[in-house]
Coordinates of C-alpha atoms (C1' of nucleotides) in Angstrom, one line a residue:
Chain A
X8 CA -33.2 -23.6 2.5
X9 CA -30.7 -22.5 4.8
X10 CA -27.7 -21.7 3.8
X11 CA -24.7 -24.4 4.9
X12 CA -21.1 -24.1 4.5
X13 CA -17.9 -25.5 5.4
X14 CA -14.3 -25.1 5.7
X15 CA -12.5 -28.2 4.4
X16 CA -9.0 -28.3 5.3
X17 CA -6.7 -31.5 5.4
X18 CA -4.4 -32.2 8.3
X19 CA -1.3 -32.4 7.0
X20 CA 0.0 -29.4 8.2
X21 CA -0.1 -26.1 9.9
X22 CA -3.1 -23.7 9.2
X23 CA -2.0 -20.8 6.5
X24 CA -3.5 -17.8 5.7
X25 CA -4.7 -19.3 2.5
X26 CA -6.9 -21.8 4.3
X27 CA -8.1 -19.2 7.2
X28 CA -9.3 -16.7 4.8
X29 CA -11.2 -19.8 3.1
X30 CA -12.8 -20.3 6.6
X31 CA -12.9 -17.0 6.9
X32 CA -15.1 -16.3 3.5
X33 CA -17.4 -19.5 4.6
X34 CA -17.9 -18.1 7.9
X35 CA -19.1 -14.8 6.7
X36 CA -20.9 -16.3 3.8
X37 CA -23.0 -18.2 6.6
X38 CA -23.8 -15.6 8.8
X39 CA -24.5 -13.2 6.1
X40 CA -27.4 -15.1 5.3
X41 CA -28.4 -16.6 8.8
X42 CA -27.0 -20.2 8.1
X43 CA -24.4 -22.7 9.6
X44 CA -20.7 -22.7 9.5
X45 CA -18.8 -26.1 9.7
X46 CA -15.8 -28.1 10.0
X47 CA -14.7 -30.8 8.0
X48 CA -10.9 -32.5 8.8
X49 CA -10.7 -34.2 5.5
X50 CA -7.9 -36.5 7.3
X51 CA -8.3 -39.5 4.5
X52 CA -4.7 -39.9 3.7
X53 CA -3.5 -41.5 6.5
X54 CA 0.4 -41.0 5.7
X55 CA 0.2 -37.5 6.2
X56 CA -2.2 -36.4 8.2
X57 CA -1.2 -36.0 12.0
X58 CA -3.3 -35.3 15.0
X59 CA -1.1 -32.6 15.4
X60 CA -2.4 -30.9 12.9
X61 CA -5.5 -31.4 13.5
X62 CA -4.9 -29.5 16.7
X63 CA -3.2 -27.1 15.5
X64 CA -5.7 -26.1 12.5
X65 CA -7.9 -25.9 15.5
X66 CA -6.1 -23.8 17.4
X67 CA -5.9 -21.0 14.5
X68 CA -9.5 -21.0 13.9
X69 CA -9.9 -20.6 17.5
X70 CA -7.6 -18.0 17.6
X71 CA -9.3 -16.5 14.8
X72 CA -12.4 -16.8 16.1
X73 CA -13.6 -18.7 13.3
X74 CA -14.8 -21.6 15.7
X75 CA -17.5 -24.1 13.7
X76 CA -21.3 -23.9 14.7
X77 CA -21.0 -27.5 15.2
X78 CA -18.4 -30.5 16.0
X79 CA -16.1 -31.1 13.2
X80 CA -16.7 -33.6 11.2
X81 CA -13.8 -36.5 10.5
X82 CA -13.6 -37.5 7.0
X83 CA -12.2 -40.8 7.8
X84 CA -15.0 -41.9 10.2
X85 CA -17.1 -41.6 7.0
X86 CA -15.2 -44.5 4.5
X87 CA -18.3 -47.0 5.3
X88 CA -20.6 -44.5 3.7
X89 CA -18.0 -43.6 0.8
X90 CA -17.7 -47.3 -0.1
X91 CA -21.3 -47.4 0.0
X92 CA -22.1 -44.9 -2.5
X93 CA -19.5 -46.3 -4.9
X94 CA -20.9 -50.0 -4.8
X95 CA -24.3 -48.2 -5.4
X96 CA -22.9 -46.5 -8.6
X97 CA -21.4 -49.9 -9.4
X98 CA -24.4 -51.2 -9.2
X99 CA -26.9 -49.2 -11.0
X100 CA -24.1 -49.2 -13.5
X101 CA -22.7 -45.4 -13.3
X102 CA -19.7 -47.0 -12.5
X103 CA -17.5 -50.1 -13.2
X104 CA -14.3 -52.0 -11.9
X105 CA -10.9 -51.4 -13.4
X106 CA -8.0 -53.8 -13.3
X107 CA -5.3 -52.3 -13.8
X108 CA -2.3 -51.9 -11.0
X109 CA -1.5 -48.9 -10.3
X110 CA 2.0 -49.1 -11.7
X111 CA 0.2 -49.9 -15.1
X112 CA -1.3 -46.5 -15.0
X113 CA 1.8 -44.4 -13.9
X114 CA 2.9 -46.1 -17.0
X115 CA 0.1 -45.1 -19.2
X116 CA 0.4 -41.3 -17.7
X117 CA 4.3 -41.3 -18.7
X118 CA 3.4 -42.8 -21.8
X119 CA 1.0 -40.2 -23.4
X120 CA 2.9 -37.0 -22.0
X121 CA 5.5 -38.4 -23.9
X122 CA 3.7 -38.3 -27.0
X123 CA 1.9 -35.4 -25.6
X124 CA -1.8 -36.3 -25.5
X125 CA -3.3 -35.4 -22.3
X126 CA -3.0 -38.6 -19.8
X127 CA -6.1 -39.1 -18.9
X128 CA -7.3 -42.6 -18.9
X129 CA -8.3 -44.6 -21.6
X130 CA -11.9 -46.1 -19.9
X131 CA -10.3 -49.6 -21.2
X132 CA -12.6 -51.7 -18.6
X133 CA -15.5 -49.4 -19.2
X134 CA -17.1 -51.9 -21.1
X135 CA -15.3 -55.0 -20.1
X136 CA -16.5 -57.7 -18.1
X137 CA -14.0 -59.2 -15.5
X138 CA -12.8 -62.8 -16.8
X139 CA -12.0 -65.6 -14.6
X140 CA -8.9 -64.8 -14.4
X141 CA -9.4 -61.6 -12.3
X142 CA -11.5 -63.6 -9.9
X143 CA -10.3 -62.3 -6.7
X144 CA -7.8 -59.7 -8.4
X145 CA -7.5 -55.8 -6.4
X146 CA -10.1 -53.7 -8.7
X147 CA -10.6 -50.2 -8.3
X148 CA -14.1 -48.7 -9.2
X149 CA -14.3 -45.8 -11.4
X150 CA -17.0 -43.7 -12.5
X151 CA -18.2 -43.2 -15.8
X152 CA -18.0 -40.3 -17.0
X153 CA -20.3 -38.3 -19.8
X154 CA -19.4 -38.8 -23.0
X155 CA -20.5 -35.8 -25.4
X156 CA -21.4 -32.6 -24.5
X157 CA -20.3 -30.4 -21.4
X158 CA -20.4 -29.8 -18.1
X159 CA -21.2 -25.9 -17.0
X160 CA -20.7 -24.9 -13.5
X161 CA -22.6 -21.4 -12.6
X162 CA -19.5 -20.3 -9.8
X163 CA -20.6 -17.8 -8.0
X164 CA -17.3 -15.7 -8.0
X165 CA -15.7 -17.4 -11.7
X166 CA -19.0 -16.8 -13.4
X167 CA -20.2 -19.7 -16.1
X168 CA -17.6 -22.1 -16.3
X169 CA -17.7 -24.6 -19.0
X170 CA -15.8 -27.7 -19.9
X171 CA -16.2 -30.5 -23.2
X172 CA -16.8 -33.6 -21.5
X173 CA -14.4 -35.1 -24.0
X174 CA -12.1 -33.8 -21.3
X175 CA -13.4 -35.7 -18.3
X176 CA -11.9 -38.9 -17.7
X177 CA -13.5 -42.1 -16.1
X178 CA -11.8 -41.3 -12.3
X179 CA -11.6 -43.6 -9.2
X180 CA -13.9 -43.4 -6.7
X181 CA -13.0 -46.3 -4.6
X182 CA -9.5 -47.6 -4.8
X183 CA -8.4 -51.3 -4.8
X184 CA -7.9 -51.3 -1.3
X185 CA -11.7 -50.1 -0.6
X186 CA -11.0 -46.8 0.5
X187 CA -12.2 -43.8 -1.5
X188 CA -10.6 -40.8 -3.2
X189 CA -10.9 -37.6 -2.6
X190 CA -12.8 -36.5 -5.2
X191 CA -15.6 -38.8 -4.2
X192 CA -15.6 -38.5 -0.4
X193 CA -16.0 -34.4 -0.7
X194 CA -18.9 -35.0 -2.5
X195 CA -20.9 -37.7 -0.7
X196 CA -19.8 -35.7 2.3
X197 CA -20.9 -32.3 1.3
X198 CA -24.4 -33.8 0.0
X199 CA -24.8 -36.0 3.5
X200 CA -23.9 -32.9 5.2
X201 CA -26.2 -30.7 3.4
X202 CA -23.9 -28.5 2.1
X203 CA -25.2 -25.7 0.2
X204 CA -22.2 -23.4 -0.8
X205 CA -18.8 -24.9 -1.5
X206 CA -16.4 -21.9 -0.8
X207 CA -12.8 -23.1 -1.3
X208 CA -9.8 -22.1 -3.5
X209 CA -10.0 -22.0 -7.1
X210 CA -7.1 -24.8 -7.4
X211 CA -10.6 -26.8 -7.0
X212 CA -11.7 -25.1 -10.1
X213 CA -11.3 -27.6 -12.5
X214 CA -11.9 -30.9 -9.8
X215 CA -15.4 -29.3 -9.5
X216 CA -16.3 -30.7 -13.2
X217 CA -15.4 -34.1 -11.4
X218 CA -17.2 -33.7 -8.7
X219 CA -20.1 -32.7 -10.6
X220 CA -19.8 -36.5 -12.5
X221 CA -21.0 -38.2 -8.8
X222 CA -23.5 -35.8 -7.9
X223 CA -25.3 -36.3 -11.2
X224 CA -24.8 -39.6 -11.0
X225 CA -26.1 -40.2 -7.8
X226 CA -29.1 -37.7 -9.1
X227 CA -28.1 -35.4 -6.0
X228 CA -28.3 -31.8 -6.2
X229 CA -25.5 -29.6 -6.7
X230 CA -24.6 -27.1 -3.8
X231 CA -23.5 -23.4 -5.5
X232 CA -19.7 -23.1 -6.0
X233 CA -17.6 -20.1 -5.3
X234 CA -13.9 -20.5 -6.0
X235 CA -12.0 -18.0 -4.7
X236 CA -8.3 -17.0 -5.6
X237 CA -5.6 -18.3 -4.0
X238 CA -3.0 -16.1 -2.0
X239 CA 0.3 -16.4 -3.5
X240 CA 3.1 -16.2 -1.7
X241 CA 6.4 -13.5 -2.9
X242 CA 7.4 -15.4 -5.8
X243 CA 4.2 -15.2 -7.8
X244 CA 3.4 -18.9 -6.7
X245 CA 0.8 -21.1 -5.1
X246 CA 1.2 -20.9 -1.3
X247 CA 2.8 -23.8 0.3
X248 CA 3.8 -25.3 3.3
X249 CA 7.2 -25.6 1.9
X250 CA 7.9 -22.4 -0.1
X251 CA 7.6 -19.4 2.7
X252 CA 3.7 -20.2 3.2
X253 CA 2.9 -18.1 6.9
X254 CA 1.3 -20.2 9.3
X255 CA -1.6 -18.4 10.9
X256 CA -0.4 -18.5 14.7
X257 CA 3.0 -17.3 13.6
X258 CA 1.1 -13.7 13.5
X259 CA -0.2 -14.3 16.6
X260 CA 3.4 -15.4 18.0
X261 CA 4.5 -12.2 16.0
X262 CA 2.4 -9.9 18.7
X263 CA -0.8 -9.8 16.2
X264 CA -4.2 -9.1 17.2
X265 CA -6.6 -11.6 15.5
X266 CA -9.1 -9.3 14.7
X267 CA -6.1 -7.3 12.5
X268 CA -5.4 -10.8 10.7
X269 CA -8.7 -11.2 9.8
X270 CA -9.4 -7.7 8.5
X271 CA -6.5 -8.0 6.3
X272 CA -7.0 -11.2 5.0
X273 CA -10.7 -10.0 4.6
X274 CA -9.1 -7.2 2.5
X275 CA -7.6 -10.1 0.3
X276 CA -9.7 -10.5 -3.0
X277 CA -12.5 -8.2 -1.5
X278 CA -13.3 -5.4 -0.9
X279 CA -16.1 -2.8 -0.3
X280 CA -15.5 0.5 -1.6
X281 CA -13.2 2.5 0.4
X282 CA -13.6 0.7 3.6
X283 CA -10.1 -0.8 5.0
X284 CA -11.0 -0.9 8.7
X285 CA -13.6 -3.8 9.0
X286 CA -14.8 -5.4 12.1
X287 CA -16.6 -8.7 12.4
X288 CA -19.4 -7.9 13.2
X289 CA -19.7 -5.4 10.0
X290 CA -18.1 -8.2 7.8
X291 CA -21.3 -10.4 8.7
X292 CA -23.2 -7.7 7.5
X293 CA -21.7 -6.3 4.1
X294 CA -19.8 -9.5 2.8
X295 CA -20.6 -10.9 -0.7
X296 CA -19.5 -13.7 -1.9
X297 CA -20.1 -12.5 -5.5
X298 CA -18.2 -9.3 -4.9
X299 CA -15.0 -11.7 -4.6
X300 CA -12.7 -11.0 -7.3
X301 CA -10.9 -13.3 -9.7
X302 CA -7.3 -12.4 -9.6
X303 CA -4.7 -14.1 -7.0
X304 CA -3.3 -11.5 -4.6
X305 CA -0.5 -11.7 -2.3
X306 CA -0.2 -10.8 1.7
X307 CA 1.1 -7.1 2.6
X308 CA 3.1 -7.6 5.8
X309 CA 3.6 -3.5 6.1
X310 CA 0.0 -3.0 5.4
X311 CA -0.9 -6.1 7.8
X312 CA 1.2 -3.8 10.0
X313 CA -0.5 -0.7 9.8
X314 CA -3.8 -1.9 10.2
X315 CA -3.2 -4.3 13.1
X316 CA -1.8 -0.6 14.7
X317 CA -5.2 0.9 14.1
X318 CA -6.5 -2.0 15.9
X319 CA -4.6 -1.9 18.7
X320 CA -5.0 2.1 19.1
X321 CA -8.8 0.8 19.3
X322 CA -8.5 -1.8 21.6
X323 CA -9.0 -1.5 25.4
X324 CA -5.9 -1.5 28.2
X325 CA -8.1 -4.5 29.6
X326 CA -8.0 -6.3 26.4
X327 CA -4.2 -5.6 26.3
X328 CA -2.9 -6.3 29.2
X329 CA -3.0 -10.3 29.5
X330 CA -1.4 -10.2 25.6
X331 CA 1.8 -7.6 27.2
X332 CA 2.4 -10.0 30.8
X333 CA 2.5 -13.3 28.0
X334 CA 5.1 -11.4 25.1
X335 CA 6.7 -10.0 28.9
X336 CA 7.3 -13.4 30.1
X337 CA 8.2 -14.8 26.7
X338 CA 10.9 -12.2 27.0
X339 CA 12.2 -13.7 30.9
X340 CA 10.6 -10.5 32.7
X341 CA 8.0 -11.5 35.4
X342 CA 6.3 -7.8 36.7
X343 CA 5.8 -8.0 40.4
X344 CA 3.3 -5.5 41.7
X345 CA 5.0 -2.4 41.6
X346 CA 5.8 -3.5 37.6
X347 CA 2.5 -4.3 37.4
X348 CA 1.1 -0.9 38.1
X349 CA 3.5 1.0 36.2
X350 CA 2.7 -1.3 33.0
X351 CA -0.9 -0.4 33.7
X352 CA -0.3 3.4 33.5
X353 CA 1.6 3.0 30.7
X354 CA -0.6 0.8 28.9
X355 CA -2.4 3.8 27.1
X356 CA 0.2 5.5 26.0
X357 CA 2.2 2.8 24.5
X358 CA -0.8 1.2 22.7
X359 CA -0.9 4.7 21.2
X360 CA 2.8 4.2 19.8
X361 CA 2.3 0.6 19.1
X362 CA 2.4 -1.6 16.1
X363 CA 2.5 -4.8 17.5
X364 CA 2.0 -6.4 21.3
X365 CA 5.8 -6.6 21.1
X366 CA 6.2 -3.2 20.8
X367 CA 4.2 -2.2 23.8
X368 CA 5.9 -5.0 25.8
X369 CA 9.3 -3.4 24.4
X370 CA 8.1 0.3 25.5
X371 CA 7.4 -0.9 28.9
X372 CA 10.8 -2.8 30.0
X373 CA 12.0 0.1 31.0
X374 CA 9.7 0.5 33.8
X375 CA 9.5 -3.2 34.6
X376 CA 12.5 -3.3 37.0
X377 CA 14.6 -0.4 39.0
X378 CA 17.0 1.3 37.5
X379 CA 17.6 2.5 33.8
X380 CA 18.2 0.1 31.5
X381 CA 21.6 0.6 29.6
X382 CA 21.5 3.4 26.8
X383 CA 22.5 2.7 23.5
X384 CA 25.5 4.8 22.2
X385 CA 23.4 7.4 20.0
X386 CA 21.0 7.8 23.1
X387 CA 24.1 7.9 25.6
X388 CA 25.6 10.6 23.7
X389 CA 22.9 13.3 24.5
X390 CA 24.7 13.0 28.1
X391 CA 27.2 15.7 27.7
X392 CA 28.9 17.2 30.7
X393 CA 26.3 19.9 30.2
X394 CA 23.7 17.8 30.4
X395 CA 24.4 15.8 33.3
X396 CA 24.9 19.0 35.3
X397 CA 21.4 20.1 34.1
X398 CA 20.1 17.2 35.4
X399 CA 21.6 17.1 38.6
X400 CA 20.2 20.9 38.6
X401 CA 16.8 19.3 37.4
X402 CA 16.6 16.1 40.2
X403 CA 17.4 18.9 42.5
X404 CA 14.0 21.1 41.4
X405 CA 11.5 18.2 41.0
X406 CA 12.8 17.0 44.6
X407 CA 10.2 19.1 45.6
X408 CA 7.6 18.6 43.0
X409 CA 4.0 17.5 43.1
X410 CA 4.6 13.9 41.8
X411 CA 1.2 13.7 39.4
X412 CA 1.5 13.8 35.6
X413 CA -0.5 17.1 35.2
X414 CA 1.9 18.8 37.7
X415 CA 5.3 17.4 36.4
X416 CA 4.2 18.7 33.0
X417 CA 3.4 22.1 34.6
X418 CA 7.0 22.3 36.7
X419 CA 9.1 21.3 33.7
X420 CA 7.7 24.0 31.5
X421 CA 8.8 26.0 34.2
X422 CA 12.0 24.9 34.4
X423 CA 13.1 25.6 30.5
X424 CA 10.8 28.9 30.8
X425 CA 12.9 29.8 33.7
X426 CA 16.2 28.6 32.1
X427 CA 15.1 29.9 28.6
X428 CA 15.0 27.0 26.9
X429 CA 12.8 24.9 24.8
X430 CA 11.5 21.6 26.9
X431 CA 12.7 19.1 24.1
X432 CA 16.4 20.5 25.5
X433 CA 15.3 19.1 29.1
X434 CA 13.1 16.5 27.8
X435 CA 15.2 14.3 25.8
X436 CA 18.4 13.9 28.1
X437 CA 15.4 13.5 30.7
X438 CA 14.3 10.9 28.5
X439 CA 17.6 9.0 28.5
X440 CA 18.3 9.3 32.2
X441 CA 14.9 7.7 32.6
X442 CA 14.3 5.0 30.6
X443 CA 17.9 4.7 28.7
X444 CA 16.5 5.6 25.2
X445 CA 15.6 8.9 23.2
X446 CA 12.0 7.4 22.6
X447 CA 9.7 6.8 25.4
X448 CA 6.2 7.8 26.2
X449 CA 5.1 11.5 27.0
X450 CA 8.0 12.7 29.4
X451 CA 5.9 13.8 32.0
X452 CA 4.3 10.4 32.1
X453 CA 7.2 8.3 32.1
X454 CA 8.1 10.6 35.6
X455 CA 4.9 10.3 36.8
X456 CA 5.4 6.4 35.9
X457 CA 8.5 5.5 37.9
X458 CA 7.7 7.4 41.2
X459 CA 9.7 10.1 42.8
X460 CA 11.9 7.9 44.6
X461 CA 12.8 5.5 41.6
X462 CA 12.7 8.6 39.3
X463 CA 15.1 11.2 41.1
X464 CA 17.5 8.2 41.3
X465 CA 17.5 7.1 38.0
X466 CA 18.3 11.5 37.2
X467 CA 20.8 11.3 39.6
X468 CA 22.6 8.1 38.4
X469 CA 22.8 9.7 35.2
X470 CA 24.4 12.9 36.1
X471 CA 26.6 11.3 38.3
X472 CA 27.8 9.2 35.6
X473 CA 31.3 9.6 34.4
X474 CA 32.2 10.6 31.0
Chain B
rG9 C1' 1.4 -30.8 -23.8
rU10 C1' -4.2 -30.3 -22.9
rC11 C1' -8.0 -27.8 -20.3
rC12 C1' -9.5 -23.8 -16.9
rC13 C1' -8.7 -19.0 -14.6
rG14 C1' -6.5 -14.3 -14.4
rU15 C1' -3.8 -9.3 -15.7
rU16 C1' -6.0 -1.2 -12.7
rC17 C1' 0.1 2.5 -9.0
rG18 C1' 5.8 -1.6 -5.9
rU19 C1' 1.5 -4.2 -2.8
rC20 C1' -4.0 -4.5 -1.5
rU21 C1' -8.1 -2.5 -3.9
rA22 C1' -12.5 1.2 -6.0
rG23 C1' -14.4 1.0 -10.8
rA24 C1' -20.7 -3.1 -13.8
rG25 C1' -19.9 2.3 -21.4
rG26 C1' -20.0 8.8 -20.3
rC27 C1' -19.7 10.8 -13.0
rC28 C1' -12.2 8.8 -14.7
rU29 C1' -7.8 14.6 -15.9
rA30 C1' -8.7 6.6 -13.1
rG31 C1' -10.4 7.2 -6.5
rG32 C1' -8.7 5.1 -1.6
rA33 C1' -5.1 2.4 1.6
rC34 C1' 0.0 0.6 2.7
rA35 C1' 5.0 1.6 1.5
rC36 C1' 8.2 5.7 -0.2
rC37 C1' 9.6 11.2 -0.5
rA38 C1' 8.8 16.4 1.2
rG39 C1' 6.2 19.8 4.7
rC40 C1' 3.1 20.8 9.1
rC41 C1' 1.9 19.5 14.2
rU42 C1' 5.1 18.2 18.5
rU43 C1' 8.1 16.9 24.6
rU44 C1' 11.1 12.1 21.8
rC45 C1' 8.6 8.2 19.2
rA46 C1' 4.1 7.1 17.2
rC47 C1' -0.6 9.2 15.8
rG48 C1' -2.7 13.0 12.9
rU49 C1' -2.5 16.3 8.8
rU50 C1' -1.0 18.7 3.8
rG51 C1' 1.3 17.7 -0.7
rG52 C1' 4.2 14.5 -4.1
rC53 C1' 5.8 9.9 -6.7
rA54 C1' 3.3 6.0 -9.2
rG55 C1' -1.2 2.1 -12.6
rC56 C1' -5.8 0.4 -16.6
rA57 C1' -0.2 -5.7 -19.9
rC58 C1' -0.2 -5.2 -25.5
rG59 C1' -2.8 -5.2 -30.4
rG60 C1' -7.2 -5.1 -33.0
rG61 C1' -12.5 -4.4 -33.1
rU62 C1' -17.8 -2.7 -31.3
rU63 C1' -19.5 2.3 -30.0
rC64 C1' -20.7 9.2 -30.7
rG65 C1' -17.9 7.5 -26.4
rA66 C1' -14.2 1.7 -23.4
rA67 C1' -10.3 0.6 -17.5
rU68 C1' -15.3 -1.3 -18.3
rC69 C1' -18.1 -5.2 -24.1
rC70 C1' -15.8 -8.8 -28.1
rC71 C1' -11.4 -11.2 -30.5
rG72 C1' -6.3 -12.1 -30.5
rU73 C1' -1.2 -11.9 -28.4
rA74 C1' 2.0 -11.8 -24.4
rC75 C1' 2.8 -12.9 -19.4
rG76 C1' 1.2 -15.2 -14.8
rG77 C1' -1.4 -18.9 -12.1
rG78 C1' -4.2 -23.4 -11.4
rA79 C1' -5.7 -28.4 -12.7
rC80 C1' -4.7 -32.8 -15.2
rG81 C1' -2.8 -39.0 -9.1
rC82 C1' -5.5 -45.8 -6.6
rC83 C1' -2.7 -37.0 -2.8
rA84 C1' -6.0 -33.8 -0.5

RNA sequence: GUCCCGUUCGUCUAGAGGCCUAGGACACCAGCCUUUCACGUUGGCAGCACGGGUUCGAAUCCCGUACGGGACGCCA
């Protein structure tokens, strides 16, 4: 059978790195084994979820590159089918009508965690037959649940989990108003969809007994379960939209690269050894859904950091390029052509340096328009009189120079050999005269970078500069 | 409250009874490299929650305790 899975998210707000490594598991999970990755937009409650979010949970996987194998699938085109299945179970007598208002139940929940029992529901109609007096009454239908025994799940990352049914209550499959629940449209959906592994957060853990209850009843087979950890957020907690919960294009807006995000949130619950640098393409091939582990974990921003350098020191200028000109104009700066070529000179350098597409677009604003940008006081400091005169003496000596990268290295060698000093004492006041800071790309570079002209003047502003 | 799940350096993890004097990565500290920054590199700091058992031998298996998380909705 081939293998099917799908990421299930609701639309009631933005995509976090909870839910993308969730897609991200199911995606692997598929291609691992050859099968199909899908999209369900479980968009059922109709007060919260938005069409924004729909988009926008699109836009993330997109980003991702966790786009589904085929068009997702909208839960609430689906409530025919839902209702249908529960009037079957009504019918064959797995399930039955309940009367009570939901007001009466809220009561009955208040009224046993009072006298602490659990407040689960007392199956009160389960045996009842509706009098007249309920003729045309709201009912909602509710499933019977097993009465002795237990329910086992074989989960393929929590092991056997087992549950009395004594704990299982009679739940509602289609409410009053015809719709159905949750619990029951994830089910008829993931059978109809041929769903063969539901990968999802363990906060599912415990519905899954549920679940279970209309599968069996309906005599459907069971797809495998693998409940996976959630990611908690600082305090220790679930991750929520409310409480500090990172929404996955905020990384992106952040100057991430997406294949960084998703090696790191790979590196979440999993791992393989002593690998930390994983690309797609390998993930497809080593990921094991079993080799999840069962402890919650918590998101690394430094480390997130780290390894999105290593990807960027990997990627290509090519690749780069489009992400610098978009963080560039975010910033107000629009490169004309001469910017333009400059930035692509630099590009290698500063992807060298780089954590982040920020930082590169950062590194190359000095280049991005004429003149040196203003230094800051530590960096303005290295201008002594002593300096300045040097580099008056220095402009004056490069006037003449071959103005390649390999040559300008070569003639300021020369210069602190001739002058008998090291090159960091004509490379850093260089440094600032240039670009306005005491951090830049390879000195020789950054000359080679701005062009005689532009260079020589920025030298000569600087020693010309009063105290 | 009831049920379910978990607990290896600060964080992410390796570890399936002897290979563990517990390995790697990030962060942190010190050194090296160096044309600044970054990279790289060398070394350091730091962990099996606790208590019982099983075993010749336990981070690994069992039981309990503590702590943490999750679920108990006519939300998803």
């Amino acid at each position: 059978m081939t293998v099917r899975t799908r990421f299930a998210p609701s639309p009631t707000g933005f995509l976090h790195i909870g839910g993308a490594r969730t897609a991200l598991f199911n995606l692997l999970h598929a291609r691992r084994h050859g099968g199909t990755f899908l999209l369900r937009i479980e968009d059922t409650d109709k007060a919260r979820s938005t069409p924004e979010a729909v988009q926008q949970i699109m836009d993330s996987l997109a980003w991702l590159g966790l786009t589904p194998d085929e068009p997702p699938v909208f839960q609430s085109t689906r409530e025919a089918r839902h209702a249908e299945v529960a009037h079957q179970l009504l019918a064959q007598g797995k399930a039955y009508r309940a009367y009570e208002t939901p007001e009466e139940l809220v009561a009955m929940r208040e009224r046993a965690m009072a006298e602490k029992r659990p407040p689960r529901y007392d199956g009160s109609w389960r045996d009842r037959q509706p009098g007249p007096e309920h003729e045309g009454k709201p009912f909602a239908i509710r499933i019977k649940a097993p009465q002795g025994g237990e329910t086992v799940v074989e989960d393929l990352v929590q092991g056997t989990v087992r549950v009395a049914n004594a704990e299982l209550d009679d739940m509602i499959i289609l409410r009053s108003d015809g719709t159905p629940t949750y619990l029951h449209a994830v089910v008829v959906d993931d059978h109809d969809m041929a769903i063969t592994h539901v990968i999802r957060g363990d906060d599912h853990l415990t519905n899954t007994f549920r679940q279970c209850m209309v599968f069996d009843a309906m005599g459907w087979h069971r797809p495998r379960f693998a409940h996976v950890p959630l990611i908690h957020g600082a305090d220790g907690a679930k991750l929520s939209k409310r409480h500090g919960a990172v929404g996955v294009l905020e990384f992106r807006d952040q100057g991430l690269l997406p294949e960084a995000v998703c090696n790191s949130l790979l590196r979440l619950g999993w791992g393989h050894g002593d690998e930390e640098i994983i690309a797609r393409e390998r993930a497809e091939k080593i990921f094991d859904i079993a080799d999840v582990g069962r402890a919650a974990s918590r998101l690394d921003h430094a480390k997130m950091l780290h390894v999105n350098g290593i990807w960027l020191r990997q990627s290509t200028p090519e690749r780069l390029l489009p992400e610098v000109l978009a963080r560039l104009r975010a910033m107000g700066v629009e490169p004309g052509a001469d910017a333009l070529a400059r930035l692509e000179m630099l590009l290698p350098a500063l992807q060298e340096r780089a954590k982040t597409v920020h930082d590169i677009a950062d590194g190359a604003l000095f280049a991005m328009a004429d003149g040196a940008p203003e230094p800051d006081a530590k960096s303005a400091a290295l201008l002594t009189p002593d300096a300045r005169a040097r580099l008056a003496d220095l402009a004056e000596f490069l006037s003449t120079a071959p103005w390649e990268r390999k040559d300008l290295e070569v003639w300021l060698r020369d210069y602190s050999d001739v002058k008998a000093i090291k090159l960091k004492e004509v490379a850093q006041p260089l440094r600032v005269a240039l670009t306005g800071s005491t951090m830049s790309p390879p000195i020789d570079l950054t000359l080679a970078v701005l062009g005689r002209e532009e260079a020589l003047a920025r030298i000569r502003a600087a020693a010309a500069q009063p105290t």
